[in-house]
C-alpha positions as YAML, in Angstrom:
chain: A
units: angstrom
residues:
- id: 1
  name: UNK
  ca: [0.00, 0.00, 0.00]
- id: 2
  name: UNK
  ca: [1.33, 3.43, -0.89]
- id: 3
  name: UNK
  ca: [1.92, 5.89, 1.91]
- id: 4
  name: UNK
  ca: [-0.97, 8.32, 2.33]
- id: 5
  name: UNK
  ca: [-0.30, 11.85, 1.17]
- id: 6
  name: UNK
  ca: [-2.29, 12.99, 4.19]
- id: 7
  name: UNK
  ca: [-0.56, 10.73, 6.71]
- id: 8
  name: UNK
  ca: [1.31, 13.52, 8.48]
- id: 9
  name: UNK
  ca: [-1.73, 15.80, 8.69]
- id: 10
  name: UNK
  ca: [-3.93, 12.91, 9.83]
- id: 11
  name: UNK
  ca: [-1.44, 11.91, 12.52]
- id: 12
  name: UNK
  ca: [-1.41, 15.47, 13.83]
- id: 13
  name: UNK
  ca: [-5.21, 15.53, 13.81]
- id: 14
  name: UNK
  ca: [-5.51, 12.23, 15.71]
- id: 15
  name: UNK
  ca: [-2.93, 13.39, 18.26]
- id: 16
  name: UNK
  ca: [-4.77, 16.67, 18.73]
- id: 17
  name: UNK
  ca: [-8.06, 14.91, 19.30]
- id: 18
  name: UNK
  ca: [-6.63, 13.10, 22.32]
- id: 19
  name: UNK
  ca: [-5.34, 16.25, 23.98]
- id: 20
  name: UNK
  ca: [-7.72, 17.63, 26.63]
- id: 21
  name: UNK
  ca: [-8.88, 21.19, 26.30]
- id: 22
  name: UNK
  ca: [-7.88, 21.62, 22.66]
- id: 23
  name: UNK
  ca: [-10.54, 23.38, 20.59]
- id: 24
  name: UNK
  ca: [-11.02, 23.82, 16.86]
- id: 25
  name: UNK
  ca: [-12.82, 26.62, 15.08]
- id: 26
  name: UNK
  ca: [-15.55, 26.30, 12.47]
- id: 27
  name: UNK
  ca: [-15.01, 24.07, 9.46]
- id: 28
  name: UNK
  ca: [-11.33, 23.62, 10.37]
- id: 29
  name: UNK
  ca: [-12.32, 21.26, 13.18]
- id: 30
  name: UNK
  ca: [-11.91, 17.57, 12.29]
- id: 31
  name: UNK
  ca: [-15.21, 16.77, 14.01]
- id: 32
  name: UNK
  ca: [-18.41, 18.52, 14.98]
- id: 33
  name: UNK
  ca: [-19.65, 17.64, 18.47]
- id: 34
  name: UNK
  ca: [-23.22, 18.20, 19.62]
- id: 35
  name: UNK
  ca: [-23.84, 17.56, 23.32]
- id: 36
  name: UNK
  ca: [-21.07, 16.48, 25.69]
- id: 37
  name: UNK
  ca: [-22.77, 14.74, 28.61]
- id: 38
  name: UNK
  ca: [-23.79, 11.29, 27.30]
- id: 39
  name: UNK
  ca: [-20.47, 9.51, 28.05]
- id: 40
  name: UNK
  ca: [-19.42, 11.53, 31.09]
- id: 41
  name: UNK
  ca: [-18.23, 9.19, 33.84]
- id: 42
  name: UNK
  ca: [-18.91, 6.05, 31.80]
- id: 43
  name: UNK
  ca: [-16.96, 2.85, 32.49]
- id: 44
  name: UNK
  ca: [-19.16, 0.53, 30.45]
- id: 45
  name: UNK
  ca: [-20.87, 0.98, 27.08]
- id: 46
  name: UNK
  ca: [-22.96, -0.98, 24.60]
- id: 47
  name: UNK
  ca: [-22.56, -0.86, 20.82]
- id: 48
  name: UNK
  ca: [-26.00, -1.47, 19.35]
- id: 49
  name: UNK
  ca: [-25.31, -0.27, 15.81]
- id: 50
  name: UNK
  ca: [-22.22, -0.14, 13.62]
- id: 51
  name: UNK
  ca: [-22.92, 0.44, 9.94]
- id: 52
  name: UNK
  ca: [-20.42, 0.65, 7.11]
- id: 53
  name: UNK
  ca: [-21.85, 2.12, 3.91]
- id: 54
  name: UNK
  ca: [-20.36, 1.92, 0.44]
- id: 55
  name: UNK
  ca: [-21.16, 4.36, -2.36]
- id: 56
  name: UNK
  ca: [-21.64, 2.31, -5.53]
- id: 57
  name: UNK
  ca: [-22.99, 4.99, -7.84]
- id: 58
  name: UNK
  ca: [-22.58, 8.75, -7.80]
- id: 59
  name: UNK
  ca: [-23.56, 11.51, -10.18]
- id: 60
  name: UNK
  ca: [-21.52, 14.64, -9.51]
- id: 61
  name: UNK
  ca: [-21.87, 17.87, -11.40]
- id: 62
  name: UNK
  ca: [-20.30, 21.29, -11.35]
- id: 63
  name: UNK
  ca: [-20.53, 24.40, -13.46]
- id: 64
  name: UNK
  ca: [-17.42, 24.84, -15.56]
- id: 65
  name: UNK
  ca: [-15.94, 27.06, -18.22]
- id: 66
  name: UNK
  ca: [-13.00, 26.03, -20.32]
- id: 67
  name: UNK
  ca: [-11.06, 23.26, -18.71]
- id: 68
  name: UNK
  ca: [-9.14, 20.30, -20.02]
- id: 69
  name: UNK
  ca: [-11.74, 19.41, -22.64]
- id: 70
  name: UNK
  ca: [-11.91, 22.91, -24.10]
- id: 71
  name: UNK
  ca: [-15.64, 23.41, -23.65]
- id: 72
  name: UNK
  ca: [-17.02, 26.92, -23.65]
- id: 73
  name: UNK
  ca: [-19.23, 26.58, -20.60]
- id: 74
  name: UNK
  ca: [-22.17, 24.52, -19.46]
- id: 75
  name: UNK
  ca: [-22.38, 21.89, -16.77]
- id: 76
  name: UNK
  ca: [-19.92, 19.04, -16.32]
- id: 77
  name: UNK
  ca: [-21.36, 15.79, -15.05]
- id: 78
  name: UNK
  ca: [-19.49, 12.70, -13.89]
- id: 79
  name: UNK
  ca: [-21.35, 9.42, -13.52]
- id: 80
  name: UNK
  ca: [-19.15, 7.06, -11.52]
- id: 81
  name: UNK
  ca: [-19.75, 3.40, -10.69]
- id: 82
  name: UNK
  ca: [-17.91, 1.03, -8.40]
- id: 83
  name: UNK
  ca: [-17.81, -2.56, -9.64]
- id: 84
  name: UNK
  ca: [-16.32, -5.77, -8.33]
- id: 85
  name: UNK
  ca: [-17.23, -5.33, -4.65]
- id: 86
  name: UNK
  ca: [-19.05, -8.46, -3.49]
- id: 87
  name: UNK
  ca: [-21.28, -8.88, -0.41]
- id: 88
  name: UNK
  ca: [-18.51, -11.01, 1.10]
- id: 89
  name: UNK
  ca: [-16.00, -8.17, 0.68]
- id: 90
  name: UNK
  ca: [-18.36, -5.66, 2.31]
- id: 91
  name: UNK
  ca: [-19.00, -8.04, 5.21]
- id: 92
  name: UNK
  ca: [-15.27, -8.53, 5.75]
- id: 93
  name: UNK
  ca: [-14.75, -4.76, 5.93]
- id: 94
  name: UNK
  ca: [-17.67, -4.20, 8.33]
- id: 95
  name: UNK
  ca: [-16.53, -7.03, 10.63]
- id: 96
  name: UNK
  ca: [-12.94, -5.75, 10.67]
- id: 97
  name: UNK
  ca: [-13.99, -2.14, 11.36]
- id: 98
  name: UNK
  ca: [-16.31, -3.22, 14.18]
- id: 99
  name: UNK
  ca: [-13.69, -5.48, 15.81]
- id: 100
  name: UNK
  ca: [-11.19, -2.62, 15.64]
- id: 101
  name: UNK
  ca: [-13.68, -0.23, 17.27]
- id: 102
  name: UNK
  ca: [-14.47, -2.67, 20.10]
- id: 103
  name: UNK
  ca: [-10.77, -3.27, 20.75]
- id: 104
  name: UNK
  ca: [-10.09, 0.47, 20.91]
- id: 105
  name: UNK
  ca: [-12.99, 0.99, 23.32]
- id: 106
  name: UNK
  ca: [-11.43, -1.63, 25.60]
- id: 107
  name: UNK
  ca: [-8.02, 0.04, 25.26]
- id: 108
  name: UNK
  ca: [-9.68, 3.29, 26.34]
- id: 109
  name: UNK
  ca: [-10.72, 1.62, 29.60]
- id: 110
  name: UNK
  ca: [-14.34, 0.92, 28.70]
- id: 111
  name: UNK
  ca: [-15.94, -2.50, 29.11]
- id: 112
  name: UNK
  ca: [-18.31, -3.38, 26.27]
- id: 113
  name: UNK
  ca: [-21.60, -5.21, 26.85]
- id: 114
  name: UNK
  ca: [-22.15, -8.46, 24.97]
- id: 115
  name: UNK
  ca: [-24.44, -7.84, 21.95]
- id: 116
  name: UNK
  ca: [-26.57, -10.90, 22.75]
- id: 117
  name: UNK
  ca: [-27.36, -9.51, 26.20]
- id: 118
  name: UNK
  ca: [-28.11, -6.07, 24.79]
- id: 119
  name: UNK
  ca: [-30.62, -7.32, 22.26]
- id: 120
  name: UNK
  ca: [-32.21, -9.70, 24.78]
- id: 121
  name: UNK
  ca: [-33.27, -6.74, 26.94]
- id: 122
  name: UNK
  ca: [-37.00, -5.84, 26.96]
- id: 123
  name: UNK
  ca: [-36.25, -2.34, 25.69]
- id: 124
  name: UNK
  ca: [-34.70, -3.87, 22.56]
- id: 125
  name: UNK
  ca: [-37.58, -6.21, 21.77]
- id: 126
  name: UNK
  ca: [-38.51, -3.97, 18.83]
- id: 127
  name: UNK
  ca: [-35.32, -2.19, 17.77]
- id: 128
  name: UNK
  ca: [-36.84, -1.17, 14.40]
- id: 129
  name: UNK
  ca: [-33.86, -2.59, 12.53]
- id: 130
  name: UNK
  ca: [-33.33, -3.34, 8.86]
- id: 131
  name: UNK
  ca: [-32.07, -6.30, 6.86]
- id: 132
  name: UNK
  ca: [-28.39, -6.18, 5.95]
- id: 133
  name: UNK
  ca: [-27.20, -5.27, 3.35]
- id: 134
  name: UNK
  ca: [-29.41, -2.19, 3.08]
- id: 135
  name: UNK
  ca: [-29.58, -0.16, -0.16]
- id: 136
  name: UNK
  ca: [-30.36, 3.56, 0.09]
- id: 137
  name: UNK
  ca: [-30.58, 6.30, -2.52]
- id: 138
  name: UNK
  ca: [-28.72, 9.15, -0.90]
- id: 139
  name: UNK
  ca: [-28.44, 12.89, -1.44]
- id: 140
  name: UNK
  ca: [-24.82, 13.94, -1.75]
- id: 141
  name: UNK
  ca: [-23.47, 17.45, -1.53]
- id: 142
  name: UNK
  ca: [-23.25, 20.03, -4.30]
- id: 143
  name: UNK
  ca: [-26.31, 18.83, -6.22]
- id: 144
  name: UNK
  ca: [-24.95, 15.30, -6.36]
- id: 145
  name: UNK
  ca: [-26.75, 12.06, -5.69]
- id: 146
  name: UNK
  ca: [-25.79, 8.44, -5.33]
- id: 147
  name: UNK
  ca: [-26.64, 4.90, -4.29]
- id: 148
  name: UNK
  ca: [-25.10, 3.34, -1.21]
- id: 149
  name: UNK
  ca: [-25.22, -0.07, 0.42]
- id: 150
  name: UNK
  ca: [-24.89, -0.35, 4.20]
- id: 151
  name: UNK
  ca: [-23.67, -3.49, 5.98]
- id: 152
  name: UNK
  ca: [-23.68, -4.39, 9.67]
- id: 153
  name: UNK
  ca: [-21.16, -6.62, 11.49]
- id: 154
  name: UNK
  ca: [-22.18, -10.27, 11.59]
- id: 155
  name: UNK
  ca: [-22.23, -10.26, 15.40]
- id: 156
  name: UNK
  ca: [-25.09, -7.73, 15.56]
- id: 157
  name: UNK
  ca: [-28.54, -9.27, 14.94]
- id: 158
  name: UNK
  ca: [-30.02, -6.37, 12.98]
- id: 159
  name: UNK
  ca: [-28.96, -3.19, 11.20]
- id: 160
  name: UNK
  ca: [-30.08, -0.16, 13.19]
- id: 161
  name: UNK
  ca: [-30.01, 3.40, 11.95]
- id: 162
  name: UNK
  ca: [-31.04, 6.40, 14.01]
- id: 163
  name: UNK
  ca: [-32.08, 9.83, 12.82]
- id: 164
  name: UNK
  ca: [-29.23, 11.58, 11.03]
- id: 165
  name: UNK
  ca: [-27.33, 8.42, 10.09]
- id: 166
  name: UNK
  ca: [-28.30, 8.80, 6.43]
- id: 167
  name: UNK
  ca: [-29.52, 11.49, 4.09]
- id: 168
  name: UNK
  ca: [-32.06, 9.77, 1.90]
- id: 169
  name: UNK
  ca: [-33.16, 10.87, -1.53]
- id: 170
  name: UNK
  ca: [-36.73, 10.32, -2.69]
- id: 171
  name: UNK
  ca: [-39.90, 8.86, -1.19]
- id: 172
  name: UNK
  ca: [-38.33, 5.43, -0.66]
- id: 173
  name: UNK
  ca: [-36.45, 6.68, 2.40]
- id: 174
  name: UNK
  ca: [-39.52, 7.94, 4.25]
- id: 175
  name: UNK
  ca: [-40.27, 4.60, 5.90]
- id: 176
  name: UNK
  ca: [-36.63, 4.19, 6.87]
- id: 177
  name: UNK
  ca: [-36.68, 7.65, 8.45]
- id: 178
  name: UNK
  ca: [-39.67, 6.66, 10.61]
- id: 179
  name: UNK
  ca: [-37.91, 3.48, 11.72]
- id: 180
  name: UNK
  ca: [-34.80, 5.52, 12.53]
- id: 181
  name: UNK
  ca: [-36.76, 7.75, 14.89]
- id: 182
  name: UNK
  ca: [-38.26, 4.77, 16.70]
- id: 183
  name: UNK
  ca: [-34.89, 3.00, 16.83]
- id: 184
  name: UNK
  ca: [-33.34, 6.01, 18.51]
- id: 185
  name: UNK
  ca: [-36.06, 5.91, 21.16]
- id: 186
  name: UNK
  ca: [-35.44, 2.18, 21.79]
- id: 187
  name: UNK
  ca: [-31.69, 2.75, 22.21]
- id: 188
  name: UNK
  ca: [-32.23, 5.67, 24.58]
- id: 189
  name: UNK
  ca: [-34.63, 3.61, 26.71]
- id: 190
  name: UNK
  ca: [-32.15, 0.74, 26.87]
- id: 191
  name: UNK
  ca: [-29.35, 3.09, 27.93]
- id: 192
  name: UNK
  ca: [-31.45, 4.37, 30.85]
- id: 193
  name: UNK
  ca: [-32.48, 0.86, 31.93]
- id: 194
  name: UNK
  ca: [-28.97, -0.58, 31.63]
- id: 195
  name: UNK
  ca: [-27.28, 2.38, 33.26]
- id: 196
  name: UNK
  ca: [-24.70, 2.59, 30.48]
- id: 197
  name: UNK
  ca: [-24.37, 4.64, 27.28]
- id: 198
  name: UNK
  ca: [-25.35, 3.04, 23.97]
- id: 199
  name: UNK
  ca: [-23.26, 3.78, 20.88]
- id: 200
  name: UNK
  ca: [-24.40, 3.97, 17.26]
- id: 201
  name: UNK
  ca: [-21.75, 4.39, 14.52]
- id: 202
  name: UNK
  ca: [-22.28, 4.91, 10.78]
- id: 203
  name: UNK
  ca: [-19.52, 5.31, 8.17]
- id: 204
  name: UNK
  ca: [-19.94, 6.05, 4.48]
- id: 205
  name: UNK
  ca: [-16.98, 5.07, 2.27]
- id: 206
  name: UNK
  ca: [-16.48, 6.77, -1.09]
- id: 207
  name: UNK
  ca: [-14.35, 5.62, -4.00]
- id: 208
  name: UNK
  ca: [-14.23, 8.92, -5.91]
- id: 209
  name: UNK
  ca: [-13.65, 11.85, -3.61]
- id: 210
  name: UNK
  ca: [-13.76, 14.89, -5.87]
- id: 211
  name: UNK
  ca: [-12.34, 17.18, -3.17]
- id: 212
  name: UNK
  ca: [-8.90, 15.57, -3.32]
- id: 213
  name: UNK
  ca: [-6.32, 15.89, -6.11]
- id: 214
  name: UNK
  ca: [-7.72, 13.72, -8.90]
- id: 215
  name: UNK
  ca: [-6.41, 11.24, -11.39]
- id: 216
  name: UNK
  ca: [-9.10, 12.50, -13.77]
- id: 217
  name: UNK
  ca: [-9.67, 16.17, -14.50]
- id: 218
  name: UNK
  ca: [-12.20, 17.41, -17.02]
- id: 219
  name: UNK
  ca: [-14.09, 20.65, -17.19]
- id: 220
  name: UNK
  ca: [-13.16, 21.60, -13.65]
- id: 221
  name: UNK
  ca: [-14.36, 18.35, -12.06]
- id: 222
  name: UNK
  ca: [-11.89, 15.92, -10.51]
- id: 223
  name: UNK
  ca: [-12.57, 12.27, -9.85]
- id: 224
  name: UNK
  ca: [-10.15, 9.90, -8.17]
- id: 225
  name: UNK
  ca: [-9.98, 6.55, -6.44]
- id: 226
  name: UNK
  ca: [-8.70, 7.45, -2.99]
- id: 227
  name: UNK
  ca: [-10.83, 5.57, -0.47]
- id: 228
  name: UNK
  ca: [-12.38, 8.05, 1.92]
- id: 229
  name: UNK
  ca: [-14.68, 7.98, 4.94]
- id: 230
  name: UNK
  ca: [-17.03, 10.78, 3.93]
- id: 231
  name: UNK
  ca: [-17.45, 13.76, 6.27]
- id: 232
  name: UNK
  ca: [-20.96, 14.82, 7.15]
- id: 233
  name: UNK
  ca: [-22.30, 11.33, 6.41]
- id: 234
  name: UNK
  ca: [-20.10, 9.50, 8.93]
- id: 235
  name: UNK
  ca: [-20.90, 9.94, 12.60]
- id: 236
  name: UNK
  ca: [-21.36, 8.51, 16.07]
- id: 237
  name: UNK
  ca: [-24.41, 8.97, 18.26]
- id: 238
  name: UNK
  ca: [-24.22, 8.13, 21.97]
- id: 239
  name: UNK
  ca: [-27.39, 7.76, 24.02]
- id: 240
  name: UNK
  ca: [-26.49, 8.32, 27.65]
- id: 241
  name: UNK
  ca: [-27.85, 6.60, 30.72]
- id: 242
  name: UNK
  ca: [-28.54, 10.11, 31.99]
- id: 243
  name: UNK
  ca: [-30.93, 10.82, 29.11]
- id: 244
  name: UNK
  ca: [-28.41, 13.03, 27.30]
- id: 245
  name: UNK
  ca: [-27.35, 12.52, 23.68]
- id: 246
  name: UNK
  ca: [-23.94, 13.21, 22.15]
- id: 247
  name: UNK
  ca: [-23.35, 13.28, 18.41]
- id: 248
  name: UNK
  ca: [-19.88, 13.35, 16.85]
- id: 249
  name: UNK
  ca: [-19.82, 13.96, 13.09]
- id: 250
  name: UNK
  ca: [-16.70, 13.81, 10.94]
- id: 251
  name: UNK
  ca: [-16.08, 17.29, 9.60]
- id: 252
  name: UNK
  ca: [-13.13, 16.32, 7.40]
- id: 253
  name: UNK
  ca: [-12.56, 13.24, 5.21]
- id: 254
  name: UNK
  ca: [-10.41, 10.39, 6.48]
- id: 255
  name: UNK
  ca: [-8.65, 9.08, 3.37]
- id: 256
  name: UNK
  ca: [-6.07, 6.48, 2.43]
- id: 257
  name: UNK
  ca: [-4.14, 6.15, -0.83]
- id: 258
  name: UNK
  ca: [-3.12, 2.87, -2.40]
- id: 259
  name: UNK
  ca: [-3.50, 0.38, -5.21]
- id: 260
  name: UNK
  ca: [-7.13, -0.33, -4.42]
- id: 261
  name: UNK
  ca: [-8.94, 0.26, -7.71]
- id: 262
  name: UNK
  ca: [-8.47, 0.22, -11.47]
- id: 263
  name: UNK
  ca: [-10.25, 3.18, -13.00]
- id: 264
  name: UNK
  ca: [-11.19, 3.90, -16.59]
- id: 265
  name: UNK
  ca: [-13.39, 6.12, -18.73]
- id: 266
  name: UNK
  ca: [-16.53, 4.12, -19.49]
- id: 267
  name: UNK
  ca: [-18.13, 6.75, -21.72]
- id: 268
  name: UNK
  ca: [-19.35, 5.36, -25.03]
- id: 269
  name: UNK
  ca: [-17.56, 6.20, -28.26]
- id: 270
  name: UNK
  ca: [-20.74, 7.90, -29.48]
- id: 271
  name: UNK
  ca: [-20.87, 10.15, -26.42]
- id: 272
  name: UNK
  ca: [-17.24, 11.15, -26.85]
- id: 273
  name: UNK
  ca: [-17.75, 11.90, -30.57]
- id: 274
  name: UNK
  ca: [-20.86, 13.97, -29.88]
- id: 275
  name: UNK
  ca: [-19.07, 15.93, -27.18]
- id: 276
  name: UNK
  ca: [-16.07, 16.58, -29.44]
- id: 277
  name: UNK
  ca: [-18.36, 17.91, -32.16]
- id: 278
  name: UNK
  ca: [-20.14, 20.14, -29.66]
- id: 279
  name: UNK
  ca: [-16.83, 21.55, -28.45]
- id: 280
  name: UNK
  ca: [-15.74, 22.31, -32.04]
- id: 281
  name: UNK
  ca: [-19.10, 23.93, -32.80]
- id: 282
  name: UNK
  ca: [-18.81, 26.09, -29.70]
- id: 283
  name: UNK
  ca: [-15.37, 27.24, -30.76]
- id: 284
  name: UNK
  ca: [-16.51, 28.10, -34.30]
- id: 285
  name: UNK
  ca: [-19.51, 30.05, -33.05]
- id: 286
  name: UNK
  ca: [-17.31, 32.02, -30.68]
- id: 287
  name: UNK
  ca: [-14.80, 32.74, -33.47]
- id: 288
  name: UNK
  ca: [-17.64, 34.06, -35.67]
- id: 289
  name: UNK
  ca: [-18.68, 36.51, -32.99]
- id: 290
  name: UNK
  ca: [-21.83, 34.69, -31.90]
- id: 291
  name: UNK
  ca: [-20.66, 34.24, -28.33]
- id: 292
  name: UNK
  ca: [-19.70, 31.08, -26.50]
- id: 293
  name: UNK
  ca: [-22.27, 28.31, -26.70]
- id: 294
  name: UNK
  ca: [-22.98, 26.52, -23.44]
- id: 295
  name: UNK
  ca: [-22.26, 22.84, -24.07]
- id: 296
  name: UNK
  ca: [-22.21, 20.63, -21.03]
- id: 297
  name: UNK
  ca: [-20.04, 17.53, -20.76]
- id: 298
  name: UNK
  ca: [-20.92, 14.11, -19.39]
- id: 299
  name: UNK
  ca: [-18.45, 11.36, -18.65]
- id: 300
  name: UNK
  ca: [-18.95, 7.90, -17.19]
- id: 301
  name: UNK
  ca: [-16.24, 6.29, -15.11]
- id: 302
  name: UNK
  ca: [-15.96, 2.77, -13.74]
- id: 303
  name: UNK
  ca: [-13.87, 1.91, -10.71]
- id: 304
  name: UNK
  ca: [-12.96, -1.79, -10.56]
- id: 305
  name: UNK
  ca: [-12.15, -2.85, -7.01]
- id: 306
  name: UNK
  ca: [-9.08, -5.05, -6.60]
- id: 307
  name: UNK
  ca: [-9.99, -7.97, -4.31]
- id: 308
  name: UNK
  ca: [-7.88, -8.00, -1.18]
- id: 309
  name: UNK
  ca: [-6.46, -4.52, -1.74]
- id: 310
  name: UNK
  ca: [-9.87, -2.85, -1.63]
- id: 311
  name: UNK
  ca: [-10.91, -4.54, 1.61]
- id: 312
  name: UNK
  ca: [-7.59, -3.67, 3.26]
- id: 313
  name: UNK
  ca: [-7.87, -0.04, 2.18]
- id: 314
  name: UNK
  ca: [-11.49, 0.40, 3.26]
- id: 315
  name: UNK
  ca: [-10.84, -1.27, 6.62]
- id: 316
  name: UNK
  ca: [-7.80, 0.97, 7.13]
- id: 317
  name: UNK
  ca: [-9.86, 4.08, 6.43]
- id: 318
  name: UNK
  ca: [-12.56, 2.93, 8.86]
- id: 319
  name: UNK
  ca: [-9.91, 2.14, 11.46]
- id: 320
  name: UNK
  ca: [-8.51, 5.67, 11.20]
- id: 321
  name: UNK
  ca: [-12.04, 7.04, 11.59]
- id: 322
  name: UNK
  ca: [-12.38, 4.84, 14.69]
- id: 323
  name: UNK
  ca: [-9.33, 6.59, 16.13]
- id: 324
  name: UNK
  ca: [-11.05, 9.93, 15.68]
- id: 325
  name: UNK
  ca: [-14.24, 8.78, 17.44]
- id: 326
  name: UNK
  ca: [-12.40, 7.04, 20.29]
- id: 327
  name: UNK
  ca: [-10.37, 10.21, 20.77]
- id: 328
  name: UNK
  ca: [-13.60, 12.12, 21.28]
- id: 329
  name: UNK
  ca: [-14.95, 9.53, 23.73]
- id: 330
  name: UNK
  ca: [-11.75, 9.82, 25.76]
- id: 331
  name: UNK
  ca: [-12.04, 13.61, 25.77]
- id: 332
  name: UNK
  ca: [-15.69, 13.57, 26.85]
- id: 333
  name: UNK
  ca: [-15.77, 10.81, 29.46]
...
């Protein structure tokens, strides 16, 4: 695996998160924390939900002028697809990320309740969970949208999401949103009855983070294959025994670089020819004094996951995100 270009910055961030009394301002903060009382004084916790989501399709668009392809304006759109990731690969990643999280909780001095005992409690008789894997159409930032699949660890009996764990797109997510509200209530009631905080974690892993330096650049939009735990969509909710709730949301991506994916332009020859003709036409019209014509550009990219490498990279990214969350638990308890 290649060394991450962000390894030094990430190491500084993780170190900073473990230092008491250190504050961050605005969007520069690696996390956003809402509520600080749910884990105060805790020596034991339960982990009732741990979801790892994978973006399989994303449509990203940005307004652009000029750029690598020489267009004279319009909207650039990238349709990206991840292929080659099997259910077995996703399960391996979710299990590894969960085991890492549990081990780091123990290293932080917290005993972790057995999942079987947690879900046998009367308060968890109807946890309003979902079948795993769970497919969700999600709303991404900057007028983007995508499709994600969420997987739970094998040791947990059901996939639980609470309010805020996902940002659904369309009517299909309405029922899931209702279940999420009821699930949050069940977890909060269990925390009070058990006398210990209950933790819910959700990560969303992206394969084409357009905010980072990209292998592809066209019309102002960059697409690359750095595996990233997506900020804003990755978070931890803690329901305290005291009735308080703490939410920790990643405010910056946690990314790893490596030989995880083969990527290629999957646009059809017809689409490329049509776009080339449109670009030429725009240039001729501008040269004749008719102004620049606004031709948008659309490209399709496929990202082929490399078995073994992809799982290792995704689990590493989730493990680094675990460090961030555990750092916050240590600071708050």
